[in-house]
Amino acid sequence: MIEHRPFGIDDPYKHLVDERSPRDPEAGDALQIGFRTAASASEAWLTLERDGTRERHEAQSLADGTWVALVEALEAGTYSYTIHARDGAEEYTSARFGLEVARARRVDRALHGQIDPHGLSLELAGPDGARAALRLGVSAPGVARVELVPGPAPSRTDDEASPAARGARAGDRPCVVSADADGWTLRAEGLEARLDAATLELSVTRPGRTTASVRVSVAACWFELPDGRVLRHHLTVRSDPSESLYGLGERFGAPGLRGRTWDVRVYEEYKEQGQRTYLPMPFFLSQRGWGVWLETDAPARVDARGGDVEIDVGGAAGAAATTLVAHLIVADAPYDVTAAFVGLTGAIALPPRWALGPWMSANTWNDQATTMAAVRRTIAEDVPATVLVIEAWSDEATFYAFNDAAYDPVAGAERLRLADMRFGGRWPDPKGMVDECHDAGVRVVLWQIPVLRTLHAPHAQHDADVAHALERGYVIHHGDGTPYRNAGWWFTDALVFDPTNPDARGWWFDKRRYLFDELGIDGMKTDGGEHLWGRDLVAWNGQRGTELVNRYAQAYVEAYHDFVREATGGDGLTFSRAGYVGAQRTPAHWAGDENSTWSAFRVSIQAGLSAGLAGVSIWGWDIAGFSGEVPSVELYARSTAMACFCPIMQYHSELHQASECRDRTPWNVAERHADPRALAIYRAYALLRMRLIDYLAEEASALAAQGQPLMRMPALVWPEAHDALQGDADSYLFGRDLLVCPVLEKGAEARPVRLPPGSWVDLWSGARFDGERWLVVPAPLERIPVFVRAESPRLGDLLAAARGFEAR
């Protein structure tokens, strides 16, 4: 009779009418309780209880049995509530729901401290008896590590180490700490940190560089539930309003973080992502050479609307770890901050050389005849391709058997082999298809999703697999032990594979091994991974709740990456849209789903550049967008030119119900618009891309060794010219030598370019120009403005490659 879900489905952006808001209130918040009854109910109310006292709150009817009860500002504490409804002579009462209201706690003074060879430990105190332990150490050259643990310090003897950290943390580096009447000073390689005893403000500087300074207030605030658990942490990073800030992972929109509030959470927003992203990072940096990494999997919110940056970590019960850890990085230049972050989170992995050629894909290639017709056409048209991605190949019941393949089902613990399958229908000869692709120099990548979907008809193999996975605990669970079923809109109600369980990984990938060992495929497109919602979720390794939501996408991709690299002897790769900290270890990535529009083209470039700030180097997007009607020849040509100078050059298109073909193949775009220029221009850039592969491979390797991405923002490579270069924020460096200036305006015939410091040579004409100036350059449809660093040792090779360019 009464329907109420306190947390809805825990979608962070979509609230339901039968949930409460806020889901996790703090002292002072007003509370809204939404619920449903039968439409015939005439009255409803809420009974709120605390410490034996009861309050009745009348509910207001909205429509069709939807009600809302409003409660004014709440005090901190533990409550319960029940919902009541009257329908004629009958009165109904809901189950009892718990409600915990958090209170703010703060520390603002140091009680005493202890110095050891690896840092400083302090006991902090604040009003109302608040206590916390602070540890300041060094995690890498130029990186200070701050750890804050709310709550009283454990008892200790005088000869024990500090309460925040006994002995050296793993990875801690030696440092020298001195104390005086005003505070403490820590010195180590590449940094000097000063903690003011009166203000509890920590300033970390790089010796000899006064501008590379990050200041954090450790007069910390956190929000504590009645049982002592931390709901969320709050941290303030002091910042000059005039300095620009960048990062937080892959971000679609204007460059820079200023003026907005950003969520750091993995989320799928299908197209028009705005401030949401598949690939967030709790890491940002300043143009002045400092950065902050929050070492957490919990969702975070970064408010960059003012001068100071206000950061909240957590915000849902069970989401914030007790300990807050921040790494404060100071370096000589912004991309050195990126390199330090990469050094802390894992080296940039390199893809196989073949991945640097042109890719081809379409969701409508859902049978062997259509797929191979596209491959044969690209050969016949002299359009190079080195990678074929096939998305619509599997039965989407097992996700490891080809559609229309016949076989005798095996037990859920067992696996099928190629010899067990009888092929026909849509995919009559997968082995012959893969062999033909390989003979043509085209590698094959198959699509994957980490779920066991819910089917509405019997399927013997799927049912056996599901039964085995449930029996062995191979899927993500709720805290009560019941299996989680996807609450998102894509593959709703599916079980979700648990990649943290070694046995589950072995079982899952054993079923897919024949695709590599017997068919000879070369990689997997690891789609999805964003649809874990729920604070009570549990993985095999103990990760829980909304922290698991962020970490899952990366754990899933890493499991596939390890499998693919092992199965191919290191000559394979994954292709992913979602991830988290450490994504640079698992190439490659693409920017997810986008419309075929000029605006999507522009924001996708910014997505690649912002992802690169966190070390994500091997990245791309779907040329001219994958969704909607076939793009215009102009948009297709302009985005093809940009993709030629992008780590991954791929066209792709969505599944659709239109009667006409919407593939983004260059010949289809040309035919649909009766304009052969689309094919001629794509062919020319694909051929140029092949001539650039050696350069790309060398640059990817050289920059990875430095901890830097292939695509970089000129304003952060030359921070001394930051403001001038930000006037041309859509241009970027590709490798160490190329300045790429995409044409993003419809109908443009020329493009203003801001040249960075140094001397630059036009790739197409060989003309030389001094930098630090604006230059208006011609931009005919077939040509993208590109400049080569005049001092480049590859100048001659690059100019020679361009001389072979011909849009025929």
PDB file of N, CA and C in Angstrom, residues 262-296:
ATOM      1  N   TRP A 262      32.372  20.684 -10.034  1.00  0.00           N
ATOM      2  CA  TRP A 262      32.577  19.450 -10.793  1.00  0.00           C
ATOM      3  C   TRP A 262      32.428  18.242  -9.879  1.00  0.00           C
ATOM      4  N   ASP A 263      31.723  17.222 -10.373  1.00  0.00           N
ATOM      5  CA  ASP A 263      31.669  15.946  -9.672  1.00  0.00           C
ATOM      6  C   ASP A 263      32.756  15.031 -10.191  1.00  0.00           C
ATOM      7  N   VAL A 264      33.374  14.300  -9.269  1.00  0.00           N
ATOM      8  CA  VAL A 264      34.370  13.292  -9.631  1.00  0.00           C
ATOM      9  C   VAL A 264      33.723  11.945  -9.369  1.00  0.00           C
ATOM     10  N   ARG A 265      33.017  11.460 -10.360  1.00  0.00           N
ATOM     11  CA  ARG A 265      32.350  10.162 -10.261  1.00  0.00           C
ATOM     12  C   ARG A 265      32.172   9.603 -11.665  1.00  0.00           C
ATOM     13  N   VAL A 266      32.375   8.293 -11.788  1.00  0.00           N
ATOM     14  CA  VAL A 266      32.171   7.616 -13.064  1.00  0.00           C
ATOM     15  C   VAL A 266      30.673   7.601 -13.360  1.00  0.00           C
ATOM     16  N   TYR A 267      30.317   8.082 -14.552  1.00  0.00           N
ATOM     17  CA  TYR A 267      28.890   8.152 -14.881  1.00  0.00           C
ATOM     18  C   TYR A 267      28.730   8.151 -16.393  1.00  0.00           C
ATOM     19  N   GLU A 268      27.738   7.403 -16.854  1.00  0.00           N
ATOM     20  CA  GLU A 268      27.432   7.452 -18.283  1.00  0.00           C
ATOM     21  C   GLU A 268      26.304   8.437 -18.538  1.00  0.00           C
ATOM     22  N   GLU A 269      26.638   9.503 -19.211  1.00  0.00           N
ATOM     23  CA  GLU A 269      25.638  10.438 -19.728  1.00  0.00           C
ATOM     24  C   GLU A 269      25.657  10.265 -21.236  1.00  0.00           C
ATOM     25  N   TYR A 270      24.641   9.649 -21.762  1.00  0.00           N
ATOM     26  CA  TYR A 270      24.637   9.314 -23.182  1.00  0.00           C
ATOM     27  C   TYR A 270      24.571  10.588 -24.018  1.00  0.00           C
ATOM     28  N   LYS A 271      25.671  10.945 -24.618  1.00  0.00           N
ATOM     29  CA  LYS A 271      25.815  12.128 -25.461  1.00  0.00           C
ATOM     30  C   LYS A 271      25.631  13.413 -24.636  1.00  0.00           C
ATOM     31  N   GLU A 272      26.149  14.492 -25.143  1.00  0.00           N
ATOM     32  CA  GLU A 272      26.032  15.806 -24.492  1.00  0.00           C
ATOM     33  C   GLU A 272      26.379  15.695 -23.004  1.00  0.00           C
ATOM     34  N   GLN A 273      27.596  15.209 -22.734  1.00  0.00           N
ATOM     35  CA  GLN A 273      27.997  14.891 -21.372  1.00  0.00           C
ATOM     36  C   GLN A 273      28.028  16.111 -20.455  1.00  0.00           C
ATOM     37  N   GLY A 274      28.321  17.270 -20.995  1.00  0.00           N
ATOM     38  CA  GLY A 274      28.412  18.444 -20.138  1.00  0.00           C
ATOM     39  C   GLY A 274      29.493  18.257 -19.095  1.00  0.00           C
ATOM     40  N   GLN A 275      29.126  18.374 -17.808  1.00  0.00           N
ATOM     41  CA  GLN A 275      30.106  18.252 -16.735  1.00  0.00           C
ATOM     42  C   GLN A 275      30.178  16.839 -16.168  1.00  0.00           C
ATOM     43  N   ARG A 276      29.516  15.896 -16.815  1.00  0.00           N
ATOM     44  CA  ARG A 276      29.595  14.503 -16.391  1.00  0.00           C
ATOM     45  C   ARG A 276      30.576  13.762 -17.292  1.00  0.00           C
ATOM     46  N   THR A 277      31.105  12.663 -16.802  1.00  0.00           N
ATOM     47  CA  THR A 277      32.160  12.008 -17.563  1.00  0.00           C
ATOM     48  C   THR A 277      32.254  10.533 -17.221  1.00  0.00           C
ATOM     49  N   TYR A 278      32.731   9.771 -18.201  1.00  0.00           N
ATOM     50  CA  TYR A 278      33.027   8.363 -18.004  1.00  0.00           C
ATOM     51  C   TYR A 278      34.371   8.160 -17.299  1.00  0.00           C
ATOM     52  N   LEU A 279      35.233   9.143 -17.359  1.00  0.00           N
ATOM     53  CA  LEU A 279      36.634   8.944 -16.998  1.00  0.00           C
ATOM     54  C   LEU A 279      37.115  10.086 -16.091  1.00  0.00           C
ATOM     55  N   PRO A 280      36.623  10.133 -14.847  1.00  0.00           N
ATOM     56  CA  PRO A 280      37.041  11.201 -13.936  1.00  0.00           C
ATOM     57  C   PRO A 280      38.331  10.858 -13.204  1.00  0.00           C
ATOM     58  N   MET A 281      38.971  11.869 -12.685  1.00  0.00           N
ATOM     59  CA  MET A 281      40.153  11.694 -11.843  1.00  0.00           C
ATOM     60  C   MET A 281      40.104  12.721 -10.708  1.00  0.00           C
ATOM     61  N   PRO A 282      40.349  12.327  -9.481  1.00  0.00           N
ATOM     62  CA  PRO A 282      40.415  13.297  -8.385  1.00  0.00           C
ATOM     63  C   PRO A 282      41.781  13.989  -8.347  1.00  0.00           C
ATOM     64  N   PHE A 283      42.119  14.619  -9.468  1.00  0.00           N
ATOM     65  CA  PHE A 283      43.442  15.221  -9.643  1.00  0.00           C
ATOM     66  C   PHE A 283      43.291  16.462 -10.505  1.00  0.00           C
ATOM     67  N   PHE A 284      43.866  17.569 -10.060  1.00  0.00           N
ATOM     68  CA  PHE A 284      43.863  18.783 -10.874  1.00  0.00           C
ATOM     69  C   PHE A 284      45.168  19.520 -10.660  1.00  0.00           C
ATOM     70  N   LEU A 285      45.443  20.468 -11.562  1.00  0.00           N
ATOM     71  CA  LEU A 285      46.702  21.191 -11.486  1.00  0.00           C
ATOM     72  C   LEU A 285      46.501  22.646 -11.885  1.00  0.00           C
ATOM     73  N   SER A 286      47.505  23.434 -11.566  1.00  0.00           N
ATOM     74  CA  SER A 286      47.503  24.857 -11.863  1.00  0.00           C
ATOM     75  C   SER A 286      48.508  25.166 -12.960  1.00  0.00           C
ATOM     76  N   GLN A 287      48.243  26.233 -13.689  1.00  0.00           N
ATOM     77  CA  GLN A 287      49.199  26.705 -14.683  1.00  0.00           C
ATOM     78  C   GLN A 287      50.544  27.044 -14.054  1.00  0.00           C
ATOM     79  N   ARG A 288      50.568  27.260 -12.735  1.00  0.00           N
ATOM     80  CA  ARG A 288      51.796  27.692 -12.053  1.00  0.00           C
ATOM     81  C   ARG A 288      52.663  26.545 -11.564  1.00  0.00           C
ATOM     82  N   GLY A 289      52.280  25.305 -11.890  1.00  0.00           N
ATOM     83  CA  GLY A 289      53.179  24.200 -11.606  1.00  0.00           C
ATOM     84  C   GLY A 289      52.926  23.492 -10.294  1.00  0.00           C
ATOM     85  N   TRP A 290      51.688  23.474  -9.823  1.00  0.00           N
ATOM     86  CA  TRP A 290      51.354  22.666  -8.658  1.00  0.00           C
ATOM     87  C   TRP A 290      50.072  21.893  -8.942  1.00  0.00           C
ATOM     88  N   GLY A 291      49.865  20.835  -8.170  1.00  0.00           N
ATOM     89  CA  GLY A 291      48.670  20.025  -8.361  1.00  0.00           C
ATOM     90  C   GLY A 291      48.291  19.302  -7.096  1.00  0.00           C
ATOM     91  N   VAL A 292      47.081  18.761  -7.082  1.00  0.00           N
ATOM     92  CA  VAL A 292      46.551  18.024  -5.938  1.00  0.00           C
ATOM     93  C   VAL A 292      45.934  16.728  -6.436  1.00  0.00           C
ATOM     94  N   TRP A 293      46.329  15.627  -5.826  1.00  0.00           N
ATOM     95  CA  TRP A 293      45.683  14.343  -6.057  1.00  0.00           C
ATOM     96  C   TRP A 293      45.076  13.864  -4.754  1.00  0.00           C
ATOM     97  N   LEU A 294      43.770  13.622  -4.758  1.00  0.00           N
ATOM     98  CA  LEU A 294      43.082  13.029  -3.627  1.00  0.00           C
ATOM     99  C   LEU A 294      43.100  11.520  -3.809  1.00  0.00           C
ATOM    100  N   GLU A 295      43.787  10.841  -2.929  1.00  0.00           N
ATOM    101  CA  GLU A 295      43.922   9.389  -3.060  1.00  0.00           C
ATOM    102  C   GLU A 295      42.671   8.734  -2.471  1.00  0.00           C
ATOM    103  N   THR A 296      41.627   8.698  -3.263  1.00  0.00           N
ATOM    104  CA  THR A 296      40.352   8.156  -2.814  1.00  0.00           C
ATOM    105  C   THR A 296      39.576   7.598  -3.989  1.00  0.00           C
TER     106      THR A 296
END
